[in-house]
């Protein structure tokens, strides 16, 4: 975020980003959070009115030309989050994958994410290197005690940072009882919320979990494959936050492909020019006016 915008938004947001994220998770309303992967997508998500950002591991890896198999390093993730935090003041939930190692790696990641302005980190209970939950069939759950140690270490090191424990029991085919046992263990280890993931095309696993979980902690979901179930079903089930985990990236890829192919084939942008974001809008999005006013303020005149 540029300094001018930071001042205005900073005044508007008197609570810290982690405090705002905690409020969001605890509110009785269903809230939607959108993914972002870089500076411009973070700003677009905030501009669209979402109350928070999901810094998606899949999306950040993809724009870096890497697969969502821990191919980027944790420092690359931190750097990407820093860019996003610079561009907006809404809370950022960072997809911290498995924490990039053991409890020690996870707590260092959490601390660094807090330092660059993240509001929360989500750590998932698989083994490093993880695979994207929608890819392949061989996902391995972490040892439950090791994962609780990881959560406790993050909690102790970064007490302010919101800590979301992601349960991959359904992704790994371990079933409802395992999902409940893990969610309860993670609650006791200090998690602020549970991210319950499912890759079914229907919301049945989530609904079954919610019916027995009884809101012991706020629940976060990412209804990528079961989006058709609809907001009302998530609301009725008692879900706290639903994340659209990859939709900005997929929208951007679709549009970039379309534009690149058309402009190449037609040897120019004439037919799609009106569909492209005008440069004036880009300048507006990046608040070039603030720089003009700053120049006036510091040079005493417009250049
Ligand atoms: C991500 O966005 O990287 C996620 C969510 O972890 S998902 O891809 O749905 O597993
Ligand atoms: Mg991820």
Short mmCIF file of C-alpha atoms and ligand atoms in Angstrom, two decimals:
data_model
loop_
_atom_site.label_atom_id
_atom_site.label_comp_id
_atom_site.label_asym_id
_atom_site.label_seq_id
_atom_site.Cartn_x
_atom_site.Cartn_y
_atom_site.Cartn_z
CA UNK A 1 0.00 0.00 0.00
CA UNK A 2 1.33 3.44 -0.74
CA UNK A 3 1.78 5.80 2.20
CA UNK A 4 -1.23 7.96 1.37
CA UNK A 5 -3.68 5.10 1.24
CA UNK A 6 -2.14 3.56 4.31
CA UNK A 7 -2.97 6.65 6.35
CA UNK A 8 -6.60 6.75 5.29
CA UNK A 9 -7.20 3.02 5.65
CA UNK A 10 -5.20 2.90 8.86
CA UNK A 11 -7.50 5.45 10.45
CA UNK A 12 -10.54 3.53 9.30
CA UNK A 13 -9.18 0.33 10.74
CA UNK A 14 -8.54 1.06 14.40
CA UNK A 15 -8.26 -2.63 15.30
CA UNK A 16 -5.20 -4.64 14.34
CA UNK A 17 -5.50 -7.02 11.39
CA UNK A 18 -5.39 -10.12 13.64
CA UNK A 19 -8.10 -8.62 15.87
CA UNK A 20 -10.30 -7.95 12.84
CA UNK A 21 -9.75 -11.48 11.61
CA UNK A 22 -10.67 -12.91 15.03
CA UNK A 23 -13.86 -10.87 14.98
CA UNK A 24 -14.63 -12.13 11.49
CA UNK A 25 -14.15 -15.74 12.54
CA UNK A 26 -16.21 -15.35 15.71
CA UNK A 27 -19.09 -13.41 14.16
CA UNK A 28 -22.27 -15.45 13.87
CA UNK A 29 -22.59 -14.45 10.20
CA UNK A 30 -21.25 -16.51 7.31
CA UNK A 31 -18.45 -14.50 5.71
CA UNK A 32 -16.76 -15.04 2.35
CA UNK A 33 -13.05 -14.57 1.87
CA UNK A 34 -11.34 -14.37 -1.53
CA UNK A 35 -7.96 -15.63 -2.65
CA UNK A 36 -5.14 -13.41 -3.84
CA UNK A 37 -1.62 -14.15 -4.95
CA UNK A 38 0.16 -10.84 -5.54
CA UNK A 39 -0.15 -7.12 -5.03
CA UNK A 40 -2.71 -6.35 -7.67
CA UNK A 41 -4.97 -9.30 -6.85
CA UNK A 42 -4.85 -8.35 -3.16
CA UNK A 43 -5.97 -4.84 -3.97
CA UNK A 44 -8.72 -6.09 -6.29
CA UNK A 45 -10.07 -8.41 -3.58
CA UNK A 46 -10.15 -5.54 -1.07
CA UNK A 47 -11.76 -3.24 -3.64
CA UNK A 48 -14.49 -5.82 -4.28
CA UNK A 49 -15.45 -5.55 -0.61
CA UNK A 50 -14.24 -8.86 0.78
CA UNK A 51 -13.44 -8.60 4.50
CA UNK A 52 -10.24 -10.65 4.25
CA UNK A 53 -7.81 -12.28 1.83
CA UNK A 54 -6.76 -15.91 1.51
CA UNK A 55 -3.10 -15.92 0.45
CA UNK A 56 -3.47 -19.15 -1.46
CA UNK A 57 -0.50 -21.50 -1.68
CA UNK A 58 -1.80 -22.90 -4.94
CA UNK A 59 -2.21 -19.46 -6.47
CA UNK A 60 1.09 -18.03 -5.20
CA UNK A 61 2.98 -21.12 -6.40
CA UNK A 62 1.30 -21.00 -9.78
CA UNK A 63 2.16 -17.37 -10.47
CA UNK A 64 5.74 -18.17 -9.49
CA UNK A 65 5.79 -20.95 -12.07
CA UNK A 66 5.79 -23.70 -9.46
CA UNK A 67 3.49 -26.51 -8.42
CA UNK A 68 1.56 -26.62 -5.17
CA UNK A 69 3.89 -29.32 -3.81
CA UNK A 70 6.05 -27.08 -1.65
CA UNK A 71 8.11 -26.25 -4.71
CA UNK A 72 8.45 -22.63 -3.58
CA UNK A 73 10.40 -21.98 -0.39
CA UNK A 74 8.88 -20.56 2.77
CA UNK A 75 10.85 -17.35 2.27
CA UNK A 76 9.30 -16.95 -1.18
CA UNK A 77 5.90 -17.31 0.47
CA UNK A 78 6.76 -14.68 3.08
CA UNK A 79 7.97 -12.31 0.36
CA UNK A 80 4.73 -12.77 -1.60
CA UNK A 81 2.67 -12.06 1.52
CA UNK A 82 4.69 -8.94 2.25
CA UNK A 83 3.78 -7.57 -1.17
CA UNK A 84 0.12 -8.32 -0.55
CA UNK A 85 0.16 -6.79 2.93
CA UNK A 86 1.73 -3.66 1.46
CA UNK A 87 -1.15 -3.32 -0.97
CA UNK A 88 -4.09 -3.57 1.39
CA UNK A 89 -5.12 -3.27 5.02
CA UNK A 90 -7.74 -6.01 5.13
CA UNK A 91 -6.64 -9.07 7.10
CA UNK A 92 -4.62 -11.69 5.24
CA UNK A 93 -4.93 -15.37 6.11
CA UNK A 94 -1.82 -17.09 4.84
CA UNK A 95 -1.93 -20.63 3.58
CA UNK A 96 1.12 -21.92 5.43
CA UNK A 97 0.80 -25.48 4.05
CA UNK A 98 2.35 -27.87 6.60
CA UNK A 99 4.55 -25.18 8.09
CA UNK A 100 7.45 -26.27 5.86
CA UNK A 101 8.88 -28.81 8.29
CA UNK A 102 8.57 -29.54 11.99
CA UNK A 103 7.37 -27.37 14.88
CA UNK A 104 10.48 -25.25 14.66
CA UNK A 105 10.06 -24.46 10.95
CA UNK A 106 6.37 -23.75 11.50
CA UNK A 107 6.89 -21.34 14.37
CA UNK A 108 9.58 -19.47 12.43
CA UNK A 109 7.24 -19.19 9.46
CA UNK A 110 4.46 -17.90 11.72
CA UNK A 111 6.72 -15.30 13.29
CA UNK A 112 7.97 -14.04 9.94
CA UNK A 113 4.44 -13.87 8.52
CA UNK A 114 3.37 -11.78 11.48
CA UNK A 115 6.32 -9.47 10.93
CA UNK A 116 5.35 -8.77 7.31
CA UNK A 117 1.74 -8.00 8.22
CA UNK A 118 -0.22 -11.25 7.93
CA UNK A 119 -3.25 -11.50 10.21
CA UNK A 120 -3.31 -15.27 10.42
CA UNK A 121 -1.70 -18.48 9.28
CA UNK A 122 -3.34 -21.74 8.36
CA UNK A 123 -1.29 -24.90 8.92
CA UNK A 124 -2.48 -28.24 7.53
CA UNK A 125 -2.01 -31.69 9.04
CA UNK A 126 -0.22 -33.44 6.20
CA UNK A 127 3.44 -34.34 5.86
CA UNK A 128 6.00 -32.20 4.07
CA UNK A 129 6.14 -31.96 1.09
CA UNK A 130 2.38 -31.77 0.73
CA UNK A 131 0.41 -32.02 -2.48
CA UNK A 132 -2.55 -29.88 -3.44
CA UNK A 133 -5.65 -31.45 -1.92
CA UNK A 134 -7.26 -31.85 -5.35
CA UNK A 135 -4.29 -33.57 -6.97
CA UNK A 136 -3.71 -37.32 -6.79
CA UNK A 137 -4.86 -39.86 -4.28
CA UNK A 138 -1.83 -40.30 -2.03
CA UNK A 139 -2.09 -37.75 0.72
CA UNK A 140 -0.49 -38.59 4.03
CA UNK A 141 -1.82 -37.31 7.33
CA UNK A 142 0.69 -36.06 9.88
CA UNK A 143 1.04 -37.73 13.24
CA UNK A 144 -1.54 -36.06 15.43
CA UNK A 145 0.83 -35.38 18.34
CA UNK A 146 3.49 -33.91 16.05
CA UNK A 147 0.90 -31.63 14.51
CA UNK A 148 -0.37 -30.49 17.91
CA UNK A 149 3.23 -29.68 18.86
CA UNK A 150 3.44 -27.56 15.72
CA UNK A 151 0.28 -25.68 16.66
CA UNK A 152 1.44 -25.13 20.25
CA UNK A 153 4.79 -23.84 19.03
CA UNK A 154 3.10 -21.36 16.66
CA UNK A 155 0.71 -20.31 19.42
CA UNK A 156 3.54 -19.70 21.90
CA UNK A 157 5.76 -17.87 19.41
CA UNK A 158 3.05 -15.72 17.82
CA UNK A 159 0.23 -15.33 20.35
CA UNK A 160 -1.35 -12.49 18.41
CA UNK A 161 -1.39 -14.15 14.98
CA UNK A 162 -4.64 -16.00 14.23
CA UNK A 163 -3.90 -19.72 14.05
CA UNK A 164 -6.09 -21.88 11.84
CA UNK A 165 -5.64 -25.65 11.94
CA UNK A 166 -6.53 -27.35 8.70
CA UNK A 167 -7.84 -30.88 8.90
CA UNK A 168 -7.11 -33.03 5.85
CA UNK A 169 -8.76 -36.18 7.22
CA UNK A 170 -11.45 -36.19 4.52
CA UNK A 171 -8.88 -35.50 1.78
CA UNK A 172 -6.86 -38.47 3.03
CA UNK A 173 -9.93 -40.72 3.23
CA UNK A 174 -9.71 -41.04 7.02
CA UNK A 175 -13.40 -40.31 7.64
CA UNK A 176 -15.58 -38.34 10.03
CA UNK A 177 -14.40 -39.76 13.36
CA UNK A 178 -10.79 -38.98 12.49
CA UNK A 179 -11.79 -35.48 11.37
CA UNK A 180 -13.58 -34.87 14.68
CA UNK A 181 -10.76 -36.32 16.78
CA UNK A 182 -8.20 -34.15 15.02
CA UNK A 183 -10.28 -30.98 15.16
CA UNK A 184 -10.75 -31.45 18.92
CA UNK A 185 -7.04 -32.12 19.46
CA UNK A 186 -6.16 -28.99 17.49
CA UNK A 187 -8.67 -26.95 19.49
CA UNK A 188 -6.95 -28.09 22.67
CA UNK A 189 -3.55 -27.27 21.17
CA UNK A 190 -4.59 -23.63 20.79
CA UNK A 191 -6.07 -23.22 17.31
CA UNK A 192 -8.41 -20.25 16.85
CA UNK A 193 -10.40 -21.96 14.10
CA UNK A 194 -10.63 -25.22 12.20
CA UNK A 195 -10.37 -25.36 8.41
CA UNK A 196 -12.22 -28.52 7.39
CA UNK A 197 -11.40 -29.47 3.84
CA UNK A 198 -13.31 -31.73 1.47
CA UNK A 199 -12.95 -32.47 -2.20
CA UNK A 200 -16.31 -34.08 -2.81
CA UNK A 201 -18.61 -32.44 -5.31
CA UNK A 202 -21.32 -32.39 -2.64
CA UNK A 203 -21.05 -30.81 0.82
CA UNK A 204 -21.89 -34.04 2.69
CA UNK A 205 -18.61 -34.39 4.60
CA UNK A 206 -18.75 -30.80 5.77
CA UNK A 207 -22.40 -31.02 6.79
CA UNK A 208 -21.75 -34.26 8.70
CA UNK A 209 -18.78 -32.68 10.48
CA UNK A 210 -20.70 -29.52 11.37
CA UNK A 211 -23.59 -31.52 12.82
CA UNK A 212 -21.29 -33.17 15.35
CA UNK A 213 -18.75 -30.39 15.90
CA UNK A 214 -21.32 -28.17 17.58
CA UNK A 215 -19.32 -25.01 16.90
CA UNK A 216 -16.60 -25.84 19.41
CA UNK A 217 -14.45 -23.44 17.33
CA UNK A 218 -15.30 -21.41 14.22
CA UNK A 219 -15.10 -23.48 11.04
CA UNK A 220 -13.57 -22.40 7.74
CA UNK A 221 -14.22 -24.22 4.46
CA UNK A 222 -13.07 -23.89 0.84
CA UNK A 223 -16.01 -25.02 -1.26
CA UNK A 224 -14.12 -25.24 -4.53
CA UNK A 225 -15.66 -28.54 -5.62
CA UNK A 226 -19.01 -28.16 -3.87
CA UNK A 227 -19.69 -24.47 -4.50
CA UNK A 228 -23.03 -25.37 -6.07
CA UNK A 229 -24.31 -26.30 -2.59
CA UNK A 230 -24.77 -22.56 -2.07
CA UNK A 231 -24.33 -20.00 0.67
CA UNK A 232 -27.55 -20.82 2.50
CA UNK A 233 -26.49 -24.40 3.10
CA UNK A 234 -23.15 -23.26 4.54
CA UNK A 235 -25.00 -20.72 6.69
CA UNK A 236 -27.48 -23.30 7.96
CA UNK A 237 -24.65 -25.70 8.74
CA UNK A 238 -23.00 -23.02 10.92
CA UNK A 239 -19.90 -22.41 8.82
CA UNK A 240 -18.06 -19.25 9.84
CA UNK A 241 -15.95 -18.46 6.77
CA UNK A 242 -16.06 -19.84 3.23
CA UNK A 243 -12.95 -19.24 1.16
CA UNK A 244 -12.98 -18.88 -2.61
CA UNK A 245 -9.51 -20.34 -2.73
CA UNK A 246 -8.39 -19.96 -6.34
CA UNK A 247 -10.98 -17.90 -8.18
CA UNK A 248 -8.96 -14.73 -8.81
CA UNK A 249 -6.14 -16.78 -10.28
CA UNK A 250 -8.47 -18.82 -12.50
CA UNK A 251 -10.20 -15.66 -13.70
CA UNK A 252 -6.86 -14.04 -14.52
CA UNK A 253 -5.56 -17.09 -16.36
CA UNK A 254 -8.72 -17.33 -18.45
CA UNK A 255 -8.56 -13.65 -19.43
CA UNK A 256 -4.81 -13.58 -20.07
CA UNK A 257 -5.08 -16.64 -22.30
CA UNK A 258 -7.97 -15.17 -24.23
CA UNK A 259 -6.22 -11.84 -24.75
CA UNK A 260 -2.84 -13.34 -25.66
CA UNK A 261 -4.34 -15.74 -28.21
CA UNK A 262 -6.61 -13.16 -29.78
CA UNK A 263 -3.94 -10.49 -30.08
CA UNK A 264 -1.52 -12.99 -31.60
CA UNK A 265 -4.02 -14.45 -34.05
CA UNK A 266 -5.45 -11.09 -35.10
CA UNK A 267 -2.14 -9.25 -35.11
CA UNK A 268 -3.50 -6.62 -32.80
CA UNK A 269 -5.90 -5.86 -29.93
CA UNK A 270 -8.57 -3.96 -31.91
CA UNK A 271 -11.40 -6.44 -31.36
CA UNK A 272 -10.85 -6.86 -27.62
CA UNK A 273 -9.45 -3.44 -26.72
CA UNK A 274 -12.72 -2.43 -25.05
CA UNK A 275 -12.59 -5.54 -22.85
CA UNK A 276 -9.16 -4.72 -21.48
CA UNK A 277 -8.71 -2.67 -18.33
CA UNK A 278 -7.87 0.86 -19.51
CA UNK A 279 -4.52 2.21 -18.37
CA UNK A 280 -6.38 4.97 -16.56
CA UNK A 281 -8.02 2.33 -14.36
CA UNK A 282 -4.69 0.71 -13.62
CA UNK A 283 -3.34 4.08 -12.52
CA UNK A 284 -6.43 4.58 -10.37
CA UNK A 285 -6.06 1.14 -8.83
CA UNK A 286 -2.48 1.97 -7.93
CA UNK A 287 -3.41 5.43 -6.66
CA UNK A 288 -1.09 7.44 -8.89
CA UNK A 289 -2.97 10.54 -7.72
CA UNK A 290 -1.48 10.10 -4.28
CA UNK A 291 1.98 10.46 -5.80
CA UNK A 292 0.94 13.61 -7.65
CA UNK A 293 -0.32 15.12 -4.42
CA UNK A 294 2.83 14.05 -2.59
CA UNK A 295 4.94 15.75 -5.25
CA UNK A 296 2.93 18.89 -4.76
CA UNK A 297 3.35 18.62 -1.02
CA UNK A 298 7.11 17.99 -1.03
CA UNK A 299 8.17 20.01 -4.09
CA UNK A 300 5.58 22.73 -3.48
CA UNK A 301 4.20 22.49 -7.04
CA UNK A 302 2.98 19.97 -9.58
CA UNK A 303 5.74 18.86 -11.94
C1 LIG B 1 -4.86 -23.18 -1.62
O1 LIG B 1 -5.52 -22.25 -2.09
O2 LIG B 1 -3.67 -23.34 -1.86
C2 LIG B 1 -5.51 -24.17 -0.75
C3 LIG B 1 -6.92 -24.41 -0.88
O3 LIG B 1 -4.82 -24.79 0.02
S1 LIG B 1 -7.14 -25.76 -1.89
O4 LIG B 1 -6.40 -25.55 -3.12
O5 LIG B 1 -8.58 -25.77 -2.05
O6 LIG B 1 -6.69 -26.96 -1.22
MG1 LIG B 2 -2.87 -24.61 -0.24
#
